[in-house]
Amino acid sequence: MAALESDDPGSVGAYQLISRLGAGGMGRVYLGRSPGGRLVAVKVVHAELLRRPEFRSRFRREVQAARSVSGAFTAPVIDADPDAPLPWLVTSYIAGPSLEQAVAEQGPLTPPAVSALAAGLAEALVSIHAVHLIHRDLKPSNVLLAEDGPRVIDFGIVRSVEGDSLTGTGLLAGSPGFMSPEQVAGAGITPASDVFCLGAVLAFAATGANPFGGGPTPALLYRVVHGEPDVDSIADPALRSLVSACLAKDPAARPTPHQILAHVGPLAAAHTPTRVGPAHTAGTAAPGGGIREYSPTQVATAALPLARPATRLDTTPPTLQPAPRPAPSRRRFLLAGAGTAVAALGVGTGLWLTRDGESDNEGAGAVVSPTASAAHLPQPVGDWPLDETSGDIARDALGGNDGTATGVQWQDGAAVFDGTSGQIVTAGPVIDTSKGRSFTVSAWVRLSAVPDGFATAVSQDADDHSCFYLQYSGDDRQWAFAGATQRAVARTAPAAGVWTHLAGVCDGPGRRLRVYVDGVQEGTVADTTEAGGSLVIGRAKYSGAPADFLPGAVRDVRVYDRALTSAQIEELKLTP
């Protein structure tokens, strides 16, 4: 959620706009308020779409069709004006994070939570298909996690089974990685296409990754059409069977939403353990479609009471702890899921999404209070503008932790490092990075060249290695924030010569690291940091020696003795 900007309207129709929720290919989405005080989501269509003469008539037909969808797991259309200068659409506001953001921040869901998700999404597809519509863009960012279950949103490219689509010849309707083979190939689309997308969404929820991998869009689309999905990391055999069935290349071999609902619905609805499958049998698609059955085993279901009151718009979801992961070597850290929010973080998602073995109060120290999510920035404990013009002292604007610069040039209000020996080191520790302590570190960074190995912008020395690293990861070729054994990896590919705002957040009580790129959280991982010594700009320490020297420039380094919220990180990026 972000504040309205100067080019945003103050109202649309009879709806007052409060803030921005996000944007997509069809338009920009705002949080609004109806004349009666009801919170709504208002989508305003992009002006460039109006250049197509047929757009308004098609949009009008799509609105009429979408209004016919009703169901517990969809966001109903409330109002629309296809004839407005910029056409708009109003739906119910669903308070909760997207599946994409929930997985990015908290890790993959447990099997019971994925089963509950599958049931809710299958029921949503039943409602959509019942009125002869196909969603065609079911993906993690279009699934919101409300306190009482998931909601499918964004009917922006939905089409009638009997009518035209909103896309022109030669254009793909959908999102790479969450499209069916027939969508990619431009073949006829049936409701089975949504089932394939559902399988990809469930695989993402269960593993934190797309079942067809990542990389360039053409390669990803090729694997969707010709490759086999990677479902081996889905530990639960019943879920693996469900996902495999949904991802069948042949549309006729996929189960229908009704079959999926019949298979997993009781698991989500019952308040007692439900039989779904054994622990050691691989699941596959059954011949002729459907889901292969297994001998029964007990799996606990997810209850629905709220973890905390859902009364404020500025609250954040409760911290959800994934299962502990093994600690690999520094050069083989686990890659965390990454994602950005398209919807506002309104309220907690409820215990239907709670991790195994957690009580309502577990990890409470990591939950941000309602008032803390406002974008007010606290006072940093260290602030290095790095705007010197000469000398070997990097001034701490707060006066207590000046750094000694070696092999550094001062140019255009920044410290320039040569990538071989340049560094700025404080005389002693600036922040407490011991286990259980929270902190935030941020910097503006510009690479002179994208390095082949690691390059660290900010770190804090320890005896043998740095206790944290805000860096470019040569293994992942992405920005990252690393701790004792793991690193949270971003998804924005760095480019040489571009100023980028980086921030690393350590949530000590929650034992999580988060990495932000240009104000947006892009990765998270379960880890903590160790106690350290001097703060270092321009390099790290590894195997007892200086390492990972940065080739490029750094300015405006700031550290805080607390975990800043996403709103505060966004504000920090805008703070001179």
Coordinates of C-alpha atoms in Angstrom, one line a residue:
M1 CA 0.0 0.0 0.0
A2 CA 1.4 3.4 -0.9
A3 CA 0.2 7.0 -0.6
L4 CA -1.7 8.7 -3.5
E5 CA 0.6 10.6 -5.8
S6 CA 0.0 13.9 -7.6
D7 CA -1.2 12.3 -10.8
D8 CA -3.7 10.1 -9.0
P9 CA -7.4 11.1 -8.9
G10 CA -9.0 11.9 -5.6
S11 CA -12.1 10.0 -6.5
V12 CA -13.5 7.7 -9.2
G13 CA -17.2 7.8 -9.7
A14 CA -18.8 8.0 -6.2
Y15 CA -15.7 6.3 -4.6
Q16 CA -13.1 8.3 -2.6
L17 CA -9.6 7.0 -3.1
I18 CA -7.5 6.4 0.0
S19 CA -4.2 4.9 -1.3
R20 CA -2.5 2.9 -4.0
L21 CA -2.7 -0.9 -3.8
G22 CA -0.8 -1.8 -6.9
A23 CA -0.8 -2.0 -10.6
G24 CA -1.0 -4.5 -13.4
G25 CA -1.3 -4.9 -17.1
M26 CA -4.9 -3.7 -17.2
G27 CA -4.6 -0.8 -14.9
R28 CA -3.9 0.7 -11.5
V29 CA -5.6 -0.5 -8.3
Y30 CA -6.6 1.8 -5.4
L31 CA -8.0 1.3 -2.0
G32 CA -11.3 3.3 -1.9
R33 CA -14.3 4.0 0.2
S34 CA -17.9 3.8 -1.0
P35 CA -20.4 6.5 -0.2
G36 CA -21.6 4.3 2.7
G37 CA -18.1 3.9 4.1
R38 CA -17.4 0.4 2.8
L39 CA -13.8 -0.3 1.8
V40 CA -13.4 -1.3 -1.9
A41 CA -10.7 -2.0 -4.5
V42 CA -11.0 0.4 -7.4
K43 CA -9.2 -0.5 -10.7
V44 CA -8.7 2.2 -13.3
V45 CA -7.8 1.1 -16.8
H46 CA -4.6 2.2 -18.4
A47 CA -5.1 5.0 -20.9
E48 CA -3.1 3.3 -23.6
L49 CA -5.6 0.4 -23.8
L50 CA -8.2 2.9 -25.1
R51 CA -6.3 3.3 -28.3
R52 CA -7.9 0.0 -29.4
P53 CA -11.3 0.9 -30.7
E54 CA -12.9 -2.4 -29.6
F55 CA -11.7 -2.1 -26.0
R56 CA -14.7 -0.4 -24.4
S57 CA -17.2 -2.8 -25.8
R58 CA -15.1 -5.8 -24.9
F59 CA -14.5 -4.4 -21.4
R60 CA -18.2 -3.9 -21.0
R61 CA -18.9 -7.5 -21.9
E62 CA -16.2 -8.7 -19.5
V63 CA -17.6 -6.6 -16.6
Q64 CA -21.1 -8.0 -17.2
A65 CA -19.7 -11.5 -17.2
A66 CA -17.5 -11.0 -14.1
R67 CA -20.5 -9.6 -12.3
S68 CA -22.2 -12.9 -12.7
V69 CA -19.5 -14.7 -10.7
S70 CA -20.5 -15.3 -7.1
G71 CA -18.7 -17.5 -4.6
A72 CA -17.1 -17.5 -1.2
F73 CA -13.6 -17.5 -2.7
T74 CA -13.8 -14.7 -5.2
A75 CA -14.0 -10.9 -4.9
P76 CA -17.4 -9.8 -6.3
V77 CA -17.7 -6.9 -8.7
I78 CA -19.7 -4.1 -7.1
D79 CA -19.7 -1.3 -9.7
A80 CA -18.1 -0.3 -13.0
D81 CA -18.2 2.4 -15.7
P82 CA -16.9 1.2 -19.1
D83 CA -17.9 4.6 -20.6
A84 CA -15.9 6.8 -18.3
P85 CA -12.9 8.7 -19.8
L86 CA -10.8 6.0 -18.0
P87 CA -13.0 3.0 -17.5
W88 CA -13.0 1.6 -14.0
L89 CA -14.1 -1.4 -12.0
V90 CA -14.9 -1.7 -8.3
T91 CA -14.7 -5.0 -6.3
S92 CA -14.9 -5.9 -2.7
Y93 CA -11.7 -5.1 -0.8
I94 CA -10.0 -8.3 0.5
A95 CA -7.7 -7.4 3.4
G96 CA -4.7 -9.7 3.4
P97 CA -1.4 -10.4 1.7
S98 CA -1.1 -12.1 -1.7
L99 CA 0.1 -15.6 -1.8
E100 CA 3.2 -14.3 -3.6
Q101 CA 4.1 -12.0 -0.7
A102 CA 3.2 -14.5 2.0
V103 CA 5.6 -17.1 0.6
A104 CA 8.3 -14.5 -0.1
E105 CA 8.1 -13.3 3.5
Q106 CA 7.4 -16.5 5.4
G107 CA 8.4 -19.4 3.2
P108 CA 6.4 -22.3 1.7
L109 CA 3.1 -23.3 3.3
T110 CA 2.6 -26.6 5.2
P111 CA 0.7 -29.4 3.6
P112 CA -2.6 -28.7 5.5
A113 CA -2.4 -25.1 4.5
V114 CA -1.8 -26.0 0.9
S115 CA -4.7 -28.4 1.0
A116 CA -7.0 -25.6 2.4
L117 CA -5.7 -23.3 -0.3
A118 CA -6.4 -25.9 -3.0
A119 CA -9.9 -26.3 -1.8
G120 CA -10.6 -22.6 -1.7
L121 CA -9.1 -22.0 -5.2
A122 CA -11.0 -25.0 -6.6
E123 CA -14.3 -23.7 -5.3
A124 CA -13.5 -20.3 -6.8
L125 CA -12.9 -21.9 -10.2
V126 CA -16.2 -23.8 -9.8
S127 CA -17.9 -20.4 -9.4
I128 CA -16.1 -18.8 -12.3
H129 CA -16.6 -21.8 -14.7
A130 CA -20.2 -22.1 -13.8
V131 CA -21.0 -18.8 -15.6
H132 CA -18.9 -19.9 -18.6
L133 CA -15.9 -17.9 -17.8
I134 CA -12.2 -18.7 -17.8
H135 CA -9.9 -16.7 -15.5
R136 CA -6.7 -17.2 -17.6
D137 CA -4.4 -15.4 -15.1
L138 CA -4.5 -17.5 -11.9
K139 CA -1.1 -16.8 -10.3
P140 CA 0.2 -16.2 -6.7
S141 CA -0.2 -12.4 -6.9
N142 CA -3.9 -12.9 -7.9
V143 CA -4.6 -15.0 -4.8
L144 CA -5.2 -13.0 -1.6
L145 CA -5.0 -14.7 1.8
A146 CA -7.9 -13.4 3.9
E147 CA -8.5 -14.5 7.5
D148 CA -11.1 -17.0 6.5
G149 CA -9.5 -18.4 3.3
P150 CA -8.1 -17.5 -0.1
R151 CA -9.7 -15.2 -2.6
V152 CA -9.2 -15.1 -6.4
I153 CA -9.0 -11.6 -7.7
D154 CA -8.2 -9.7 -11.0
F155 CA -10.5 -10.8 -13.7
G156 CA -8.6 -8.4 -16.0
I157 CA -8.1 -10.9 -18.8
V158 CA -10.9 -13.2 -18.0
R159 CA -12.9 -14.3 -21.1
S160 CA -16.2 -15.9 -21.9
V161 CA -15.9 -19.5 -23.1
E162 CA -18.3 -18.4 -25.9
G163 CA -16.9 -15.0 -26.7
D164 CA -13.9 -12.9 -27.5
S165 CA -10.9 -12.3 -25.4
L166 CA -9.3 -9.0 -24.5
T167 CA -6.1 -9.9 -26.1
G168 CA -5.1 -9.3 -29.7
T169 CA -3.6 -11.7 -32.2
G170 CA 0.0 -12.6 -31.4
L171 CA -0.3 -11.5 -27.8
L172 CA -0.1 -13.8 -24.8
A173 CA -2.8 -13.6 -22.2
G174 CA -1.4 -14.8 -18.9
S175 CA 1.8 -14.7 -16.8
P176 CA 4.9 -16.8 -17.8
G177 CA 5.3 -19.7 -15.4
F178 CA 1.6 -19.7 -14.6
M179 CA 0.2 -20.3 -18.1
S180 CA -1.0 -23.6 -19.5
P181 CA 0.7 -25.2 -22.5
E182 CA -2.3 -24.4 -24.7
Q183 CA -2.1 -20.7 -23.6
V184 CA 1.5 -20.6 -24.6
A185 CA 0.8 -22.3 -27.9
G186 CA -2.1 -20.0 -28.7
A187 CA -4.5 -23.0 -29.0
G188 CA -8.1 -23.1 -27.8
I189 CA -8.6 -22.3 -24.1
T190 CA -10.9 -24.4 -22.0
P191 CA -11.6 -24.4 -18.2
A192 CA -8.9 -27.0 -18.0
S193 CA -6.4 -24.3 -18.6
D194 CA -7.2 -22.7 -15.2
V195 CA -6.6 -26.1 -13.6
F196 CA -3.1 -26.2 -15.0
C197 CA -2.5 -22.7 -13.6
L198 CA -3.9 -23.9 -10.3
G199 CA -1.3 -26.7 -10.2
A200 CA 1.5 -24.3 -10.7
V201 CA 0.1 -22.0 -8.0
L202 CA -0.1 -24.9 -5.5
A203 CA 3.4 -26.1 -6.4
F204 CA 4.6 -22.5 -5.7
A205 CA 2.7 -22.5 -2.3
A206 CA 4.2 -25.8 -1.3
T207 CA 7.8 -25.2 -2.4
G208 CA 8.3 -21.5 -2.8
A209 CA 9.3 -22.0 -6.5
N210 CA 7.7 -22.3 -9.9
P211 CA 7.5 -26.0 -11.0
F212 CA 9.0 -25.0 -14.4
G213 CA 11.9 -23.0 -12.9
G214 CA 12.9 -19.5 -13.8
G215 CA 15.1 -17.6 -16.2
P216 CA 14.3 -15.9 -19.5
T217 CA 10.7 -15.9 -20.5
P218 CA 11.2 -17.8 -23.8
A219 CA 13.0 -20.6 -22.0
L220 CA 10.4 -20.7 -19.3
L221 CA 7.5 -20.9 -21.8
Y222 CA 9.3 -23.7 -23.7
R223 CA 9.6 -25.8 -20.5
V224 CA 5.9 -25.2 -19.8
V225 CA 5.0 -26.7 -23.2
H226 CA 7.7 -29.4 -23.5
G227 CA 9.3 -30.0 -20.1
E228 CA 8.2 -31.9 -17.0
P229 CA 7.4 -30.0 -13.9
D230 CA 9.6 -30.4 -10.9
V231 CA 7.3 -31.7 -8.1
D232 CA 9.8 -33.9 -6.3
S233 CA 10.4 -31.3 -3.6
I234 CA 6.7 -31.5 -2.6
A235 CA 7.1 -33.8 0.4
D236 CA 3.4 -34.7 0.9
P237 CA 2.5 -37.5 -1.5
A238 CA -1.2 -36.5 -1.7
L239 CA -0.3 -32.9 -2.6
R240 CA 2.3 -34.2 -5.1
S241 CA -0.3 -36.3 -6.7
L242 CA -2.8 -33.4 -6.9
V243 CA -0.2 -31.0 -8.4
S244 CA 1.0 -33.7 -10.9
A245 CA -2.5 -34.3 -12.1
C246 CA -3.2 -30.6 -12.5
L247 CA 0.0 -30.1 -14.5
A248 CA -0.8 -32.8 -17.1
K249 CA 0.0 -31.6 -20.6
D250 CA -3.2 -33.0 -22.0
P251 CA -6.1 -30.8 -20.8
A252 CA -8.4 -33.8 -20.9
A253 CA -6.1 -35.6 -18.4
R254 CA -6.5 -32.9 -15.7
P255 CA -9.0 -33.2 -12.9
T256 CA -11.9 -30.8 -12.9
P257 CA -12.3 -28.2 -10.1
H258 CA -15.2 -30.3 -8.9
Q259 CA -13.0 -33.4 -8.6
I260 CA -10.3 -31.4 -6.8
L261 CA -12.8 -30.0 -4.4
A262 CA -14.2 -33.4 -3.7
H263 CA -10.7 -34.7 -3.0
V264 CA -9.3 -31.9 -0.7
G265 CA -12.5 -30.1 0.4
P266 CA -13.1 -32.3 3.4
L267 CA -9.5 -31.7 4.5
A268 CA -10.1 -28.0 4.6
A269 CA -13.6 -28.1 6.1
A270 CA -13.3 -30.6 8.8
H271 CA -12.3 -29.8 12.3
T272 CA -10.9 -33.2 12.9
P273 CA -8.0 -35.0 11.2
T274 CA -8.8 -36.0 7.6
R275 CA -7.4 -39.0 5.6
V276 CA -5.5 -37.9 2.5
G277 CA -2.4 -40.1 1.8
P278 CA 0.7 -41.9 3.1
A279 CA 4.1 -40.6 3.8
H280 CA 6.2 -42.6 1.4
T281 CA 4.4 -43.0 -2.0
A282 CA 5.0 -40.9 -5.0
G283 CA 1.8 -39.3 -6.5
T284 CA 0.9 -39.2 -10.2
A285 CA -1.9 -38.3 -12.4
A286 CA -4.4 -41.1 -12.7
P287 CA -5.2 -42.5 -16.2
G288 CA -8.0 -40.6 -17.8
G289 CA -7.7 -37.6 -15.5
G290 CA -8.4 -37.1 -11.8
I291 CA -6.1 -37.8 -8.8
R292 CA -4.6 -41.1 -7.9
E293 CA -5.7 -42.3 -4.5
Y294 CA -3.5 -43.5 -1.7
S295 CA -4.0 -45.6 1.4
P296 CA -5.2 -43.4 4.2
T297 CA -3.1 -41.5 6.7
Q298 CA -3.8 -38.8 9.2
V299 CA -3.1 -35.2 8.5
A300 CA -4.2 -32.4 10.8
T301 CA -6.5 -29.8 9.3
A302 CA -6.3 -26.1 9.7
A303 CA -8.6 -24.3 12.1
L304 CA -10.1 -20.9 11.2
P305 CA -10.1 -18.6 14.3
L306 CA -8.1 -15.4 13.8
A307 CA -4.6 -15.1 15.4
R308 CA -5.4 -11.5 16.3
P309 CA -8.2 -8.9 15.7
A310 CA -8.7 -7.8 12.1
T311 CA -9.7 -4.2 12.9
R312 CA -7.0 -2.1 11.2
L313 CA -5.8 -1.5 7.7
D314 CA -2.2 -0.8 8.7
T315 CA -1.5 -4.1 10.4
T316 CA 0.8 -6.8 9.1
P317 CA 0.3 -10.5 9.0
P318 CA 1.5 -12.7 11.9
T319 CA 5.0 -14.1 11.5
L320 CA 4.8 -17.7 10.2
Q321 CA 7.8 -19.8 10.9
P322 CA 8.8 -22.5 8.3
A323 CA 10.4 -25.7 9.4
P324 CA 14.2 -25.4 10.2
R325 CA 16.4 -26.0 7.2
P326 CA 19.9 -27.5 7.1
A327 CA 22.7 -25.0 7.0
P328 CA 24.9 -25.3 3.8
S329 CA 28.3 -23.7 3.3
R330 CA 28.4 -19.9 2.7
R331 CA 28.9 -20.4 -1.1
R332 CA 25.7 -22.6 -1.3
F333 CA 23.1 -20.7 0.7
L334 CA 19.5 -21.6 0.2
L335 CA 17.6 -19.4 -2.2
A336 CA 14.6 -17.9 -0.5
G337 CA 11.4 -17.2 -2.3
A338 CA 11.0 -13.8 -3.7
G339 CA 8.0 -11.6 -4.4
T340 CA 6.3 -8.3 -4.2
A341 CA 2.8 -7.4 -3.1
V342 CA 0.1 -6.3 -5.5
A343 CA -2.4 -6.0 -2.7
A344 CA -2.3 -4.2 0.6
L345 CA -1.3 -6.0 3.8
G346 CA -4.6 -5.6 5.6
V347 CA -5.0 -8.1 8.4
G348 CA -3.6 -11.4 9.5
T349 CA -4.3 -14.5 7.4
G350 CA -5.7 -16.6 10.2
L351 CA -4.7 -19.9 11.6
W352 CA -5.6 -21.8 8.4
L353 CA -2.2 -20.6 7.2
T354 CA -0.3 -21.2 10.5
R355 CA 2.8 -23.4 10.4
D356 CA 3.0 -26.8 12.0
G357 CA 3.6 -26.8 15.7
E358 CA 3.1 -23.1 16.3
S359 CA 0.9 -21.6 18.9
D360 CA -0.8 -18.3 18.5
N361 CA 1.9 -16.6 20.5
E362 CA 5.0 -18.3 19.1
G363 CA 7.3 -15.8 17.4
A364 CA 5.3 -12.9 18.8
G365 CA 8.4 -10.8 19.1
A366 CA 8.6 -10.7 15.4
V367 CA 5.1 -9.4 14.7
V368 CA 5.1 -5.7 13.9
S369 CA 2.5 -3.8 15.9
P370 CA -0.3 -2.0 14.1
T371 CA 1.2 1.4 14.7
A372 CA 4.7 0.3 13.6
S373 CA 3.6 -0.2 10.0
A374 CA 3.3 3.5 9.5
A375 CA 6.1 4.9 7.4
H376 CA 7.6 7.0 10.3
L377 CA 11.4 6.4 10.4
P378 CA 13.2 6.0 13.7
Q379 CA 16.5 7.6 14.4
P380 CA 19.4 5.5 12.9
V381 CA 22.3 4.5 15.1
G382 CA 24.8 5.2 12.2
D383 CA 24.5 7.5 9.1
W384 CA 27.4 7.8 6.6
P385 CA 26.5 10.2 3.7
L386 CA 29.9 9.5 2.1
D387 CA 29.8 12.9 0.5
E388 CA 33.3 13.8 1.4
T389 CA 35.6 15.5 -1.2
S390 CA 38.9 14.5 0.2
G391 CA 40.7 12.8 3.2
D392 CA 40.6 9.4 4.8
I393 CA 37.7 9.9 7.2
A394 CA 34.1 8.9 6.4
R395 CA 32.0 11.0 8.7
D396 CA 29.2 9.6 10.7
A397 CA 26.5 12.3 10.6
L398 CA 25.4 11.2 14.1
G399 CA 29.0 11.8 15.3
G400 CA 29.9 8.5 17.1
N401 CA 31.2 6.1 14.5
D402 CA 33.4 7.8 11.9
G403 CA 35.1 5.3 9.5
T404 CA 38.7 5.2 8.2
A405 CA 38.8 5.1 4.4
T406 CA 41.5 3.2 2.5
G407 CA 41.9 3.0 -1.2
V408 CA 38.7 5.1 -1.7
Q409 CA 38.1 8.0 -4.0
W410 CA 35.4 10.7 -3.4
Q411 CA 33.4 11.5 -6.4
D412 CA 30.0 13.2 -7.0
G413 CA 28.8 12.7 -3.4
A414 CA 29.8 9.1 -3.1
A415 CA 32.7 6.8 -2.1
V416 CA 34.2 5.0 -5.1
F417 CA 35.8 1.6 -4.5
D418 CA 38.2 -0.1 -7.0
G419 CA 37.1 -3.7 -6.3
T420 CA 40.5 -4.8 -5.0
S421 CA 41.4 -3.1 -1.8
G422 CA 39.0 -0.2 -1.1
Q423 CA 37.3 -0.2 2.2
I424 CA 35.8 2.0 5.0
V425 CA 36.0 0.6 8.5
T426 CA 34.7 2.0 11.8
A427 CA 36.7 1.7 15.0
G428 CA 34.3 -0.7 16.6
P429 CA 30.8 -2.2 16.5
V430 CA 27.9 0.1 15.5
I431 CA 25.0 -2.3 16.0
D432 CA 24.4 -5.4 18.1
T433 CA 24.1 -8.3 15.7
S434 CA 24.1 -11.2 18.2
K435 CA 21.4 -13.8 17.9
G436 CA 17.9 -12.6 18.7
R437 CA 18.8 -9.0 18.0
S438 CA 17.0 -7.0 15.2
F439 CA 18.6 -4.5 13.0
T440 CA 18.4 -2.9 9.5
V441 CA 21.2 -1.8 7.2
S442 CA 20.7 0.2 4.0
A443 CA 22.8 1.8 1.3
W444 CA 22.7 3.2 -2.2
V445 CA 25.0 1.2 -4.4
R446 CA 26.2 1.5 -8.0
L447 CA 28.3 -1.2 -9.6
S448 CA 30.9 -0.1 -12.1
A449 CA 30.7 -3.6 -13.6
V450 CA 28.7 -6.7 -12.7
P451 CA 31.3 -8.9 -11.0
D452 CA 31.8 -12.6 -11.6
G453 CA 32.0 -13.3 -7.8
F454 CA 30.7 -11.8 -4.6
A455 CA 30.8 -8.0 -4.0
T456 CA 29.8 -6.6 -0.6
A457 CA 28.5 -3.1 -0.1
V458 CA 28.1 -3.3 3.7
S459 CA 29.1 -5.9 6.3
Q460 CA 30.2 -6.2 9.9
D461 CA 33.4 -8.0 10.8
A462 CA 33.6 -11.0 13.1
D463 CA 36.5 -13.2 14.0
D464 CA 36.6 -15.4 11.0
H465 CA 34.0 -13.9 8.7
S466 CA 31.4 -11.2 8.5
C467 CA 28.3 -11.6 10.6
F468 CA 26.1 -10.1 7.9
Y469 CA 26.6 -9.2 4.2
L470 CA 24.6 -6.7 2.1
Q471 CA 26.0 -7.8 -1.2
Y472 CA 25.9 -8.9 -4.8
S473 CA 25.8 -12.7 -4.8
G474 CA 28.0 -14.2 -7.6
D475 CA 26.4 -17.6 -7.0
D476 CA 22.9 -16.3 -7.7
R477 CA 23.9 -13.2 -9.8
Q478 CA 21.4 -11.2 -7.7
W479 CA 21.4 -8.8 -4.8
A480 CA 21.3 -10.6 -1.4
F481 CA 21.4 -10.1 2.3
A482 CA 23.2 -12.9 4.1
G483 CA 23.6 -14.0 7.7
A484 CA 25.3 -16.7 9.6
T485 CA 24.5 -19.6 7.3
Q486 CA 21.8 -18.5 4.8
R487 CA 21.1 -15.6 2.4
A488 CA 17.9 -14.0 1.3
V489 CA 18.2 -13.5 -2.5
A490 CA 16.4 -10.8 -4.5
R491 CA 15.0 -11.2 -8.0
T492 CA 16.0 -8.0 -9.6
A493 CA 19.1 -8.5 -11.8
P494 CA 21.7 -5.9 -11.0
A495 CA 23.0 -3.7 -13.8
A496 CA 26.3 -1.7 -14.0
G497 CA 26.1 2.0 -13.7
V498 CA 22.7 2.1 -12.1
W499 CA 22.1 3.5 -8.6
T500 CA 20.1 0.9 -6.6
H501 CA 18.8 1.2 -3.0
L502 CA 19.5 -1.9 -1.0
A503 CA 18.3 -2.8 2.5
G504 CA 18.7 -5.8 4.7
V505 CA 16.5 -6.4 7.6
C506 CA 17.2 -8.9 10.4
D507 CA 14.2 -9.9 12.5
G508 CA 15.9 -11.3 15.5
P509 CA 13.0 -12.7 17.4
G510 CA 11.4 -14.1 14.2
R511 CA 14.8 -15.4 13.0
R512 CA 14.3 -14.1 9.5
L513 CA 16.4 -12.1 7.1
R514 CA 14.8 -9.9 4.4
V515 CA 16.3 -8.2 1.4
Y516 CA 14.8 -5.1 -0.3
V517 CA 15.7 -3.7 -3.7
D518 CA 14.5 -0.1 -4.4
G519 CA 12.1 -0.2 -1.6
V520 CA 10.5 -3.5 -2.4
Q521 CA 11.0 -6.7 -0.5
E522 CA 12.3 -9.3 -2.9
G523 CA 13.5 -12.2 -0.8
T524 CA 13.5 -13.7 2.7
V525 CA 15.1 -16.7 4.5
A526 CA 15.0 -18.2 7.9
D527 CA 18.3 -17.3 9.6
T528 CA 20.0 -15.2 12.2
T529 CA 23.3 -13.3 12.6
E530 CA 26.2 -13.5 15.0
A531 CA 27.8 -10.9 17.2
G532 CA 30.3 -8.8 15.3
G533 CA 32.9 -6.0 15.4
S534 CA 33.6 -3.1 13.1
L535 CA 31.1 -2.0 10.4
V536 CA 32.7 -2.2 7.0
I537 CA 31.7 -0.5 3.7
G538 CA 33.1 -1.8 0.4
R539 CA 34.1 -5.4 1.4
A540 CA 33.4 -8.4 3.6
K541 CA 35.5 -10.9 5.6
Y542 CA 35.7 -14.5 4.8
S543 CA 38.0 -17.3 6.1
G544 CA 39.7 -14.8 8.3
A545 CA 40.7 -12.4 5.5
P546 CA 39.2 -9.4 3.7
A547 CA 37.1 -10.6 0.7
D548 CA 34.4 -9.7 -1.7
F549 CA 35.6 -6.2 -2.5
L550 CA 33.0 -4.0 -4.3
P551 CA 33.7 -2.5 -7.7
G552 CA 31.6 0.6 -7.7
A553 CA 30.3 3.4 -5.6
V554 CA 28.3 3.6 -2.3
R555 CA 26.5 6.5 -0.6
D556 CA 24.0 7.1 2.2
V557 CA 24.7 4.1 4.4
R558 CA 22.4 3.9 7.4
V559 CA 21.9 1.3 10.1
Y560 CA 19.1 1.0 12.6
D561 CA 18.9 -1.0 15.8
R562 CA 15.5 -2.5 14.9
A563 CA 13.8 -4.3 12.1
L564 CA 12.1 -1.7 9.9
T565 CA 8.8 -2.4 8.3
S566 CA 8.2 -2.6 4.5
A567 CA 6.5 0.8 4.6
Q568 CA 9.5 2.3 6.5
I569 CA 12.0 0.8 4.0
E570 CA 10.0 2.4 1.2
E571 CA 10.1 5.7 3.1
L572 CA 13.9 5.2 3.7
K573 CA 14.5 5.0 0.0
L574 CA 12.8 8.4 -0.5
T575 CA 14.7 10.0 2.4
P576 CA 17.6 12.2 1.3

